[in-house]
Coordinates of C-alpha atoms and ligand atoms in Angstrom, one line a residue:
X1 CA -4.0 8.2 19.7
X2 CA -5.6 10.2 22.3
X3 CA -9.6 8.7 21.3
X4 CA -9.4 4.9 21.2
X5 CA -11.8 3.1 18.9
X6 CA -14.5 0.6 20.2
X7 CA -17.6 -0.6 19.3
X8 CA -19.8 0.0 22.0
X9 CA -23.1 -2.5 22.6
X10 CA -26.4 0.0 22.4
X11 CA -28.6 -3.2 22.5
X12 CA -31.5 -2.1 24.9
X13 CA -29.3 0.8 26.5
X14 CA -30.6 4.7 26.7
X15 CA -29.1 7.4 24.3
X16 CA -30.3 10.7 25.2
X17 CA -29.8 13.9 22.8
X18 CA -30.9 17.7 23.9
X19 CA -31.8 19.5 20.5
X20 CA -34.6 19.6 17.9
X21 CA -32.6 21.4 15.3
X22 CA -30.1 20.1 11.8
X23 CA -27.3 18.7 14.3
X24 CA -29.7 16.8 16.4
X25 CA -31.2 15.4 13.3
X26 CA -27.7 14.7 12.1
X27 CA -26.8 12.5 14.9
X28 CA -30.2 10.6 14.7
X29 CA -29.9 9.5 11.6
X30 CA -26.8 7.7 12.8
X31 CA -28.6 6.8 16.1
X32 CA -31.4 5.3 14.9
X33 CA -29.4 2.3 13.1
X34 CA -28.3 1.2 16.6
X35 CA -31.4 -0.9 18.4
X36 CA -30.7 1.5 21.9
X37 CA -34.0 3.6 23.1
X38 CA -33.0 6.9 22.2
X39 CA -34.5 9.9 23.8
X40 CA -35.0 13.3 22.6
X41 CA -35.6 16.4 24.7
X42 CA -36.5 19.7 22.4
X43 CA -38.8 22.3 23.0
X44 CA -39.0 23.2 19.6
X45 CA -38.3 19.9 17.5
X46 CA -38.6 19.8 13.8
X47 CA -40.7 18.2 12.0
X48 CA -38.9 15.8 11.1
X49 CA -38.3 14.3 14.6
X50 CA -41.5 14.5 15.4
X51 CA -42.6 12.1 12.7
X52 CA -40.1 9.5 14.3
X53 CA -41.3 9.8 17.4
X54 CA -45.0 9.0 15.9
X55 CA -43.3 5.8 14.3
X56 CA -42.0 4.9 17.6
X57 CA -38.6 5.2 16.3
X58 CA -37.6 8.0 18.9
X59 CA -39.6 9.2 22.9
X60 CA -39.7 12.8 21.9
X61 CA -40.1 14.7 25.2
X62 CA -41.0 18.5 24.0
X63 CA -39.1 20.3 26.9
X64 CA -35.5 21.5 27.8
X65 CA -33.3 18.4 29.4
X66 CA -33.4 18.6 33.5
X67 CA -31.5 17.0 36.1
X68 CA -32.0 13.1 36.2
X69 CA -32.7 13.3 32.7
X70 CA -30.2 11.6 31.4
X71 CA -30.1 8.8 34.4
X72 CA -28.8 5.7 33.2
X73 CA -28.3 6.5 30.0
X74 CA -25.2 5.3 28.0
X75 CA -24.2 8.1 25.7
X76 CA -25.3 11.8 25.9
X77 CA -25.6 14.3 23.0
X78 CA -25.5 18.1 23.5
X79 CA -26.8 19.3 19.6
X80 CA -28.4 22.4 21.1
X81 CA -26.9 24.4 18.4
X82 CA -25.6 27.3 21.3
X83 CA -23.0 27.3 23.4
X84 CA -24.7 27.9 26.6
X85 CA -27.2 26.2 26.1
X86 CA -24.9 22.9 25.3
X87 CA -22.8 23.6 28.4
X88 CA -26.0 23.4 30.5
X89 CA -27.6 20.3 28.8
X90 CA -23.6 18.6 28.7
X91 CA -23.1 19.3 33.1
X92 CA -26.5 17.4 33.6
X93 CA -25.9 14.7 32.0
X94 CA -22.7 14.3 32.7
X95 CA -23.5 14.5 36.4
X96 CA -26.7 11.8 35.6
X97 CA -23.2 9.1 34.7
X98 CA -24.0 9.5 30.8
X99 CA -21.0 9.6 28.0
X100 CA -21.1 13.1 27.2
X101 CA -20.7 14.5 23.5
X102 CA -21.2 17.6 22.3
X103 CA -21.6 18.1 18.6
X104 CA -18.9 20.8 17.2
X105 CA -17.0 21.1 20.7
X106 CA -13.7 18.6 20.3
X107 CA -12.6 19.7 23.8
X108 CA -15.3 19.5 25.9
X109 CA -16.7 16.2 24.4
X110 CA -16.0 12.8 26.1
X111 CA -16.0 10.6 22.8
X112 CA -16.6 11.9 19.3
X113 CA -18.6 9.7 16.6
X114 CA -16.4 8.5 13.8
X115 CA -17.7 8.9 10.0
X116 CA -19.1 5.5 9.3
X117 CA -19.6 3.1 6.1
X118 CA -22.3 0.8 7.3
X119 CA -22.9 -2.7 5.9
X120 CA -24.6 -4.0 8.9
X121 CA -23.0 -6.2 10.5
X122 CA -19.8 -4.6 8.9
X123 CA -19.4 -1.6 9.9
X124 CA -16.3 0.5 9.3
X125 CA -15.3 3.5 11.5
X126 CA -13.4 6.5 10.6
X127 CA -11.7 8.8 13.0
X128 CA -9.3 11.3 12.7
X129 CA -9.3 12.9 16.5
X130 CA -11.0 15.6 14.7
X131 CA -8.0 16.6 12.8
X132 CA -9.5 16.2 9.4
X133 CA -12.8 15.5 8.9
X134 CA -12.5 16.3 5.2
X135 CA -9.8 13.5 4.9
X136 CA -12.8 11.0 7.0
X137 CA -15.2 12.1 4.4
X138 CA -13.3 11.4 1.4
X139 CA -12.0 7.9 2.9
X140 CA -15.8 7.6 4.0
X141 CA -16.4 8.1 0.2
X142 CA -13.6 6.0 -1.1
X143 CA -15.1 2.9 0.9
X144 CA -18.5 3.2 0.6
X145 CA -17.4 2.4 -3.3
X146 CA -14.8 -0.2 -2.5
X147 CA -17.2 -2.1 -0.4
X148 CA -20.1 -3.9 -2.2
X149 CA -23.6 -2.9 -0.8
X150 CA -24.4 -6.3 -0.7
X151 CA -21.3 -6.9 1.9
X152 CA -24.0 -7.1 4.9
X153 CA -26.1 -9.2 3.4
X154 CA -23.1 -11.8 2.4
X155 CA -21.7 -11.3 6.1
X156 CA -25.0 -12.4 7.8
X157 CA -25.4 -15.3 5.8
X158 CA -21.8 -15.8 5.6
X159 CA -21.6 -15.8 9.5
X160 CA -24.0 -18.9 9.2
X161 CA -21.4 -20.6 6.7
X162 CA -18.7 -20.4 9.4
X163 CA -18.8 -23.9 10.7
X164 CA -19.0 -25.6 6.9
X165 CA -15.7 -23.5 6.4
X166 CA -13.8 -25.0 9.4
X167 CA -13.4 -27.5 7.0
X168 CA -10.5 -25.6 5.5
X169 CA -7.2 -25.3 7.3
X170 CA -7.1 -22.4 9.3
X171 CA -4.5 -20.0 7.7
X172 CA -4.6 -18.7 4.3
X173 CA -7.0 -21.1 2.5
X174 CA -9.4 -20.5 5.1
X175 CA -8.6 -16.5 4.6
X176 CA -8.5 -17.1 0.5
X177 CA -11.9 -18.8 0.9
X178 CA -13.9 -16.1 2.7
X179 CA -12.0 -13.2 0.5
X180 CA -13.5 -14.9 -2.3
X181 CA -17.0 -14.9 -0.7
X182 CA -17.0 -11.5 0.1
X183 CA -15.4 -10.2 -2.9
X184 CA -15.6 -12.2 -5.6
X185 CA -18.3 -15.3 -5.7
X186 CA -20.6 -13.6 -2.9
X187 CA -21.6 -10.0 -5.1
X188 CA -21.6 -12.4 -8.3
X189 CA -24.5 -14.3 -6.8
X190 CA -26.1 -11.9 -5.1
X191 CA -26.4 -9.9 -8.4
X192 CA -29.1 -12.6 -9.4
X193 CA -30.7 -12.5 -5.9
X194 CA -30.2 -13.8 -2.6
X195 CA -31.2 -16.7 -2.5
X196 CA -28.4 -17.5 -4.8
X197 CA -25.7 -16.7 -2.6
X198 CA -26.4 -20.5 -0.3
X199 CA -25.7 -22.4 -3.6
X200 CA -22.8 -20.2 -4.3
X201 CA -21.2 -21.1 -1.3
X202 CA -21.7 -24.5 -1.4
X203 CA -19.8 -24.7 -4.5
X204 CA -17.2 -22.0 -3.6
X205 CA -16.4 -24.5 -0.7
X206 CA -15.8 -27.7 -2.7
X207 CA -13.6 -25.8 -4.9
X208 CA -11.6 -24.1 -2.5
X209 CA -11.3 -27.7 -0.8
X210 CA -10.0 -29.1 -3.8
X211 CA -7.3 -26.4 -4.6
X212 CA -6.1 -26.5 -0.7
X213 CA -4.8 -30.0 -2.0
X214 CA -2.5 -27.8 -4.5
X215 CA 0.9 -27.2 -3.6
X216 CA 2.7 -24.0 -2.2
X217 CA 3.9 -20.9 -5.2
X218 CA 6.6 -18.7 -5.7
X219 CA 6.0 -15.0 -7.3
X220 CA 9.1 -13.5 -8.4
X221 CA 8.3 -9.9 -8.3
X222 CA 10.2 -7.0 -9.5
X223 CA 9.7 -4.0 -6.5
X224 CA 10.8 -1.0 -8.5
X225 CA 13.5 1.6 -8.2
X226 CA 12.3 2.4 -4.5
X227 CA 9.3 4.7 -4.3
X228 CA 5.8 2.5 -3.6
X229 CA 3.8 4.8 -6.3
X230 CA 5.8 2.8 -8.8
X231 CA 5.1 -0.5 -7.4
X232 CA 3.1 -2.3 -10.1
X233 CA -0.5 -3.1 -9.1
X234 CA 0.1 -7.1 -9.4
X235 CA 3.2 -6.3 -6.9
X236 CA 1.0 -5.1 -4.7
X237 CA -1.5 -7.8 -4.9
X238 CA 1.0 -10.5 -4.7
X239 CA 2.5 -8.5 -1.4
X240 CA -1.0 -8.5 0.0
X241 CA -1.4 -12.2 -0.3
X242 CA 2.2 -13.4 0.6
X243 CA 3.1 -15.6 3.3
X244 CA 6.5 -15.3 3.0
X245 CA 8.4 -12.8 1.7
X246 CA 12.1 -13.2 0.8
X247 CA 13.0 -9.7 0.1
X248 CA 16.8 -7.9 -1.1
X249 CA 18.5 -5.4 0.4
X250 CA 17.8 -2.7 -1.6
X251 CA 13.7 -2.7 -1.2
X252 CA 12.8 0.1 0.8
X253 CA 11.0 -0.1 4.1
X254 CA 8.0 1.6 2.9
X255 CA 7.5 -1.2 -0.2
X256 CA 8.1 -3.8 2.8
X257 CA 5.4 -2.1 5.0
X258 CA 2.8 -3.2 2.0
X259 CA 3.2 -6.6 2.7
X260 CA 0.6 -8.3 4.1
X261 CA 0.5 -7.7 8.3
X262 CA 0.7 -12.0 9.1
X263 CA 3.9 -12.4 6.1
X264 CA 7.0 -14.4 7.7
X265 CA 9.5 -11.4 6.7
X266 CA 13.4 -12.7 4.7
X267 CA 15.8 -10.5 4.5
X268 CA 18.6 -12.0 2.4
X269 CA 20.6 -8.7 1.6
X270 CA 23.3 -9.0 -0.2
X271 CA 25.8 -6.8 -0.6
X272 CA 28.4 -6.1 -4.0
X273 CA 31.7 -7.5 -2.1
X274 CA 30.2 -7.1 1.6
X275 CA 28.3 -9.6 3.4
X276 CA 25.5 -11.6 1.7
X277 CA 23.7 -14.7 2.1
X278 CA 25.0 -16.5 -0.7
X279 CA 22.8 -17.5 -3.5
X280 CA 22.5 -21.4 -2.7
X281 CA 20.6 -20.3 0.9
X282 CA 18.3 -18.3 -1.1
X283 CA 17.3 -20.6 -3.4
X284 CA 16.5 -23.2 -0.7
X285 CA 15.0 -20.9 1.5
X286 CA 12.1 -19.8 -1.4
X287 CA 12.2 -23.5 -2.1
X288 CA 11.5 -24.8 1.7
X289 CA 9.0 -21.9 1.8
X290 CA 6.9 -23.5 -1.5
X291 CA 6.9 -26.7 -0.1
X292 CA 5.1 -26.0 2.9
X293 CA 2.1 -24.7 0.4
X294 CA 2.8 -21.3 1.4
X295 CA 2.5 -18.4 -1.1
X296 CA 5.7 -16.8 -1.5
X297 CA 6.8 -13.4 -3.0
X298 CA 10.5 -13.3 -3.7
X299 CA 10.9 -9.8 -3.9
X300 CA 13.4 -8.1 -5.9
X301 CA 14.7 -4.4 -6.3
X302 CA 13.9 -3.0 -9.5
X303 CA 12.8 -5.6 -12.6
X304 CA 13.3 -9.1 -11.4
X305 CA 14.6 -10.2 -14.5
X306 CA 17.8 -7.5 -14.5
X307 CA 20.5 -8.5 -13.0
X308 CA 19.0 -10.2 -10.5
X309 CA 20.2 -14.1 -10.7
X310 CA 16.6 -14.8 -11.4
X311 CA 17.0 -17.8 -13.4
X312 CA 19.1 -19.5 -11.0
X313 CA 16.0 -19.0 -8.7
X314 CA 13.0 -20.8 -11.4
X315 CA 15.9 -23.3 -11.4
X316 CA 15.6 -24.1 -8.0
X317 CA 12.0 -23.5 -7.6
X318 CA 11.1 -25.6 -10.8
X319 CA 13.6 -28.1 -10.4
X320 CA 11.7 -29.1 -6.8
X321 CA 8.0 -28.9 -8.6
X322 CA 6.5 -25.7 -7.2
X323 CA 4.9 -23.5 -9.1
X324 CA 6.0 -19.5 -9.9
X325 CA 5.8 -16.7 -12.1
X326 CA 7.2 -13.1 -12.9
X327 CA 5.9 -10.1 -12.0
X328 CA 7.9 -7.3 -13.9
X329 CA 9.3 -4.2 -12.4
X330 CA 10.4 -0.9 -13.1
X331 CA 14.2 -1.2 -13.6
X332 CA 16.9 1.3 -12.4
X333 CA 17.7 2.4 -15.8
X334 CA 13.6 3.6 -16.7
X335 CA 13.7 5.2 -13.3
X336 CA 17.2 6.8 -13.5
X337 CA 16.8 8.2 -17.2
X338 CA 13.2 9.8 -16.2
X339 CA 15.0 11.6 -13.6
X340 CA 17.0 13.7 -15.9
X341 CA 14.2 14.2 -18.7
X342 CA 15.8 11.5 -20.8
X343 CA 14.7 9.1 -23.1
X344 CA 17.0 5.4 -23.3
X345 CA 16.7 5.8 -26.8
X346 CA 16.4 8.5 -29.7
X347 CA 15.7 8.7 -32.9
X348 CA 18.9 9.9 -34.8
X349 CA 21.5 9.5 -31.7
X350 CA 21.1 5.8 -30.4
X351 CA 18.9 2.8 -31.8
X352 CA 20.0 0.5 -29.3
X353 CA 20.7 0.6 -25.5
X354 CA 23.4 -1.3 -23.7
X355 CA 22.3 -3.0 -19.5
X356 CA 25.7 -3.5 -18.6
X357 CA 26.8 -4.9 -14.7
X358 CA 29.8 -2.8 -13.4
X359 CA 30.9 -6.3 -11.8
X360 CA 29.7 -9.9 -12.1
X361 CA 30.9 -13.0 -9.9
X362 CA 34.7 -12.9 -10.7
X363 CA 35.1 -9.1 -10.0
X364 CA 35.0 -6.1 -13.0
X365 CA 32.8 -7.2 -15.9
X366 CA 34.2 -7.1 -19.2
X367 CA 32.1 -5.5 -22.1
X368 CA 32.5 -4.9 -25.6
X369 CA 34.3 -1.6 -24.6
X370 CA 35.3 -0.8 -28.9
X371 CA 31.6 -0.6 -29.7
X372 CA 30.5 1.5 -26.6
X373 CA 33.0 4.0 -26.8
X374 CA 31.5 4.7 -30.4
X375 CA 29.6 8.2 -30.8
X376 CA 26.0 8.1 -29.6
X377 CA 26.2 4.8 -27.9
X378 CA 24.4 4.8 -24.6
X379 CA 24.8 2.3 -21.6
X380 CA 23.1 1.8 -18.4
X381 CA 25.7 0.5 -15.7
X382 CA 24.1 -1.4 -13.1
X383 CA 26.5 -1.9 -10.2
X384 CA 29.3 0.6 -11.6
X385 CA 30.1 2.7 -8.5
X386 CA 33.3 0.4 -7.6
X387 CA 34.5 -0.4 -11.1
X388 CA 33.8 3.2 -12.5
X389 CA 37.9 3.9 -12.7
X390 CA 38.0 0.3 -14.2
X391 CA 35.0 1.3 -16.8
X392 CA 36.5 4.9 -17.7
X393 CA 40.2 3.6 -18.4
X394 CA 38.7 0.6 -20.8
X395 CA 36.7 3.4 -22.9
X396 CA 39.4 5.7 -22.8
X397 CA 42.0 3.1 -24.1
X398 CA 39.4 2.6 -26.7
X399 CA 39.2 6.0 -27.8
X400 CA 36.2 7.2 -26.6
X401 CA 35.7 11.6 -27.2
X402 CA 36.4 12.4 -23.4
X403 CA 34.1 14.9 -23.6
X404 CA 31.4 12.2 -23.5
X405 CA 28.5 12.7 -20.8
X406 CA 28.3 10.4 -18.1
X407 CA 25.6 10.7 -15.1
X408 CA 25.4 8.7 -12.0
X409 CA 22.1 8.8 -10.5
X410 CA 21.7 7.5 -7.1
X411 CA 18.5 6.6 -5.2
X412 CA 16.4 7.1 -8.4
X413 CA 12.9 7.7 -7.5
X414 CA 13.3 7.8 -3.8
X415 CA 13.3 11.4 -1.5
X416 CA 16.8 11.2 -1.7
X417 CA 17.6 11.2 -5.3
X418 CA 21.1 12.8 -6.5
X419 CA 22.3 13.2 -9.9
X420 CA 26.1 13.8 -10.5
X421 CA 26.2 15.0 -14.0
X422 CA 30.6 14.7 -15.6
X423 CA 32.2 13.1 -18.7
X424 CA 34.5 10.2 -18.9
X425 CA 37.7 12.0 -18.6
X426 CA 36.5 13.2 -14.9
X427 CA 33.9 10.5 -14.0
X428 CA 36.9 9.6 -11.3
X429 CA 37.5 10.9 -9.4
X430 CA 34.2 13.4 -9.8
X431 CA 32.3 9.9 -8.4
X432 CA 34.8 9.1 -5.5
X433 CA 34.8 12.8 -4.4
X434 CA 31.2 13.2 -4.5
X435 CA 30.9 10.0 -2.3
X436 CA 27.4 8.5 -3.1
X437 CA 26.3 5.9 -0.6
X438 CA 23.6 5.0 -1.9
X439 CA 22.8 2.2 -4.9
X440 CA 23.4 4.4 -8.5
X441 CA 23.3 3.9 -12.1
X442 CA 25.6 5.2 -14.2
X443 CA 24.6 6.1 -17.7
X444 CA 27.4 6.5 -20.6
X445 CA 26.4 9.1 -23.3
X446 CA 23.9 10.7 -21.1
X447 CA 23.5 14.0 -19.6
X448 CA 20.5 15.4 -18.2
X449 CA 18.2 17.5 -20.2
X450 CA 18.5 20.9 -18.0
X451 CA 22.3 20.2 -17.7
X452 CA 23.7 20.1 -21.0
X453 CA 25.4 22.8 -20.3
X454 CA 27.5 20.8 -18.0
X455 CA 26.1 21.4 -14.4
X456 CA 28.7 19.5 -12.1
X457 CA 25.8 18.3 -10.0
X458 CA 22.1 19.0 -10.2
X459 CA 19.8 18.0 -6.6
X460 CA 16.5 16.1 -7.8
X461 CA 15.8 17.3 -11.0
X462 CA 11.9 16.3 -11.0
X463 CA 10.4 19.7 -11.6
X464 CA 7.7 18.5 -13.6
X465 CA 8.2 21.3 -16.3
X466 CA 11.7 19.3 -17.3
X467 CA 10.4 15.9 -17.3
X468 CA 7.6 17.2 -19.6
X469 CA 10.2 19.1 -22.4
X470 CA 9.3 18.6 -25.8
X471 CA 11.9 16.3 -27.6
Ligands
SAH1 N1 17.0 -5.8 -10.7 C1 17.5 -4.4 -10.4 C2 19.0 -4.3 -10.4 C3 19.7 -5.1 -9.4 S1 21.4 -4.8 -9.4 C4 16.8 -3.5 -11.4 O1 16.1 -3.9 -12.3 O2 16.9 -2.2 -11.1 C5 21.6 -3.5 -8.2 C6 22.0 -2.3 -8.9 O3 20.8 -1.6 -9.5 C7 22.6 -1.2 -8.0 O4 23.9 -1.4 -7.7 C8 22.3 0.0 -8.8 O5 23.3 0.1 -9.8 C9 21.0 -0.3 -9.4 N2 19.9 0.3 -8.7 C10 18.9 -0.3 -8.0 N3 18.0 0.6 -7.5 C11 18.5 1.8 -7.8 C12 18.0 3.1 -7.6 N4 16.9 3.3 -6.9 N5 18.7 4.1 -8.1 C13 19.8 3.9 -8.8 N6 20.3 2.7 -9.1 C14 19.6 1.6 -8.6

């Protein structure tokens, strides 16, 4: 960061500006929302400026900027609209002490001015070191519809409100209370008119009082496969409001970077047969957390409710009286199978799809191994990496057609997706030899779409063409 934001106080201070042309009226228009005593030197001024001057909004002085022009004043603009001419006008006042900027010259300028949402007395500033003032514009944009207008207008009355609101705890219901004011009860009442908005937080007050009195809450949210985009929207939510966060070790850092800045971060990774906190800490730990009235998201990889103990977790949570609910994810398996332009099901081949663990708490999981090595069946294995040898010898013995496509698919939906596309008889040691690190389902009666053809192993088949094949 080579410019460093601040607000700087205008309040009675000089702002001079040497030009009379579109850039000089430009910057005014920003200017002019400060309360400093700008000053405008321009030999030829438009119209425009002229007319502010009139309304005592501006001191139009109609000459070229001299030396001891721009004495004392706090910031300088050079919007001469020439290069020489700017150069001159910049040395003066930057020998008079002022700030110097000069509009469309990022090297020579002192400070630049940031794009700017204003809701006075929230104001929002936008810089990109002059990288990208495209991006700044369309964030610029993207604000200025996120923010209600009326956000100025709540914040000055609001900032009267402060004291009343000390009656909350400091911490979160204190936060909840004012992000309902601002975003919630404040634009509903000011939608009928401002002098609603007192009443409004009179009443927003006693209620938020009354539900501090509640007790702490426990979202059990399902995080995805790994990529953010496929975070759900309430995931996101609930990470934005957490104060704890009791997160897995599969949940990538960038779905753990969404979490809310203050959030007491838990990691209680566990690893199939390496170290783990074992499942009794977890419980009490989201359990402690709830009790203290905090809001916590227990964070899970994938769909919360796939092999992911979640019931011994409500157990724990309900069986000590604190509040939860489930916030569904996108499970390995719907991530995996889009990644090789499959579908779980299909008319004609499969009605019904198998979740299967690869191993459960006493070691290999047993399955129904006669019906799934049946033609057409199709199984998700969640966990299978170590047990594959296990999983290919039980289907084998129960005479499964060899020739049966099997794909592992490991990191679905992150950057560094691989797909390892065999068939039973070579699943081991194709999987040992290929050495996947990563966490990978393995999908029985699958192959992927472009690799029917038996491609031994396909890099990140996303190409949007494939995903999009007609079935
Ligand atoms: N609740 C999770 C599953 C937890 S069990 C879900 O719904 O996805 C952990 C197993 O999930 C891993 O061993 C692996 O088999 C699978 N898995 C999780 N994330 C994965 C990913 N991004 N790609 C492939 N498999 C994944």
């Amino acid at each position: 960061m080579n410019h460093f934001p601040i607000f700087l106080n205008t309040a009675g201070r000089r702002i001079v500006l040497s030009g009379g042309g579109d850039a000089a009226l430009a910057k005014l228009r920003l200017l002019m929302k400060t309360t400093a005593h700008i000053t405008v030197f321009a030999p030829d001024a438009d119209d425009q400026i002229k007319t502010w001057a009139k309304d005592g909004k501006l001191r139009l002085i109609d000459r070229a900027i001299e030396p001891g022009d721009a004495m004392c004043a706090a910031l300088f603009y050079a919007a001469d609209e020439d290069a020489a001419e700017d150069k001159r006008t910049a040395a003066i006042a930057h020998a008079d002490g002022a700030l110097v900027n000069i509009v469309d010259n990022l090297a020579d300028s002192q400070f630049i001015t940031p794009a700017i949402v204003d809701r006075d007395p929230v104001t929002v500033a936008i810089g990109t070191e002059g990288a990208a003032p495209v991006l700044a514009r369309a964030i610029k944009a993207d604000l200025e519809e996120r923010l209600p207008t009326s956000l100025g207008t709540l914040a000055r009355i609001g900032k009267a409100f402060r004291k009343a609101a000390d009656a909350l705890p400091f911490g979160r219901p204190r936060r909840d209370f004012w992000r309902d004011y601002y975003f919630n009860a404040g634009p509903k009442a000011m939608s009928t008119g401002e002098e609603a908005v007192q009443p409004a937080l009179d009443d927003l007050l006693a209620d938020h009082l009354m539900k501090d009195a509640r007790k702490g809450h426990v979202a059990f949210v399902g995080a995805g496969p790994g990529d953010p985009e496929l975070l759900t929207l309430k995931a996101r939510k609930a990470l934005d409001e957490a104060d704890v966060v009791i997160y897995d070790r599969l949940i990538s850092k960038e779905i753990l970077e969404l979490a809310r800045r203050e959030a007491t971060m838990i990691d209680v990774g566990k690893e199939a047969f390496g170290p783990s906190t074992p499942q009794e800490t977890i419980n009490e730990l989201i359990v402690e957390h709830g009790l203290t009235g905090a809001q916590v998201v227990r964070l899970k990889s994938g769909d919360a409710t796939v092999f992911g103990r979640l019931d011994e977790e409500i157990e724990a949570v309900t069986a000590a009286g604190v509040d939860y609910h489930i916030v569904p994810g996108i499970t390995a398996a719907s991530a995996a199978v889009a990644s090789i332009g499959q579908s779980l099901t299909r008319r004609g081949r499969n009605s019904s799809v198998r979740f299967l663990t690869g191993h459960d708490t006493r070691g290999f999981a047993d399955h129904d191994w006669k019906a799934l090595a049946q033609p057409g069946e199709v199984a998700a294995i969640y966990m299978g990496k170590k047990s594959a040898r296990f999983i290919q010898g039980r289907l084998m013995m129960h005479g499964i057609d060899p020739e049966t496509p099997v794909t592992f698919v490991e990191n679905a939906s992150r950057a560094d997706q691989q797909v390892l596309s065999t068939t039973v008889a070579e699943m081991e040691p194709t999987l040992t030899e290929a050495g996947l690190g990563g966490p990978a389902l393995t999908f029985i009666g699958l192959a992927p779409r472009a690799a029917l053809a038996a491609i031994p192993e396909i890099p990140l088949p996303r190409a949007p063409e494939q995903m999009q094949e007609a079935q």
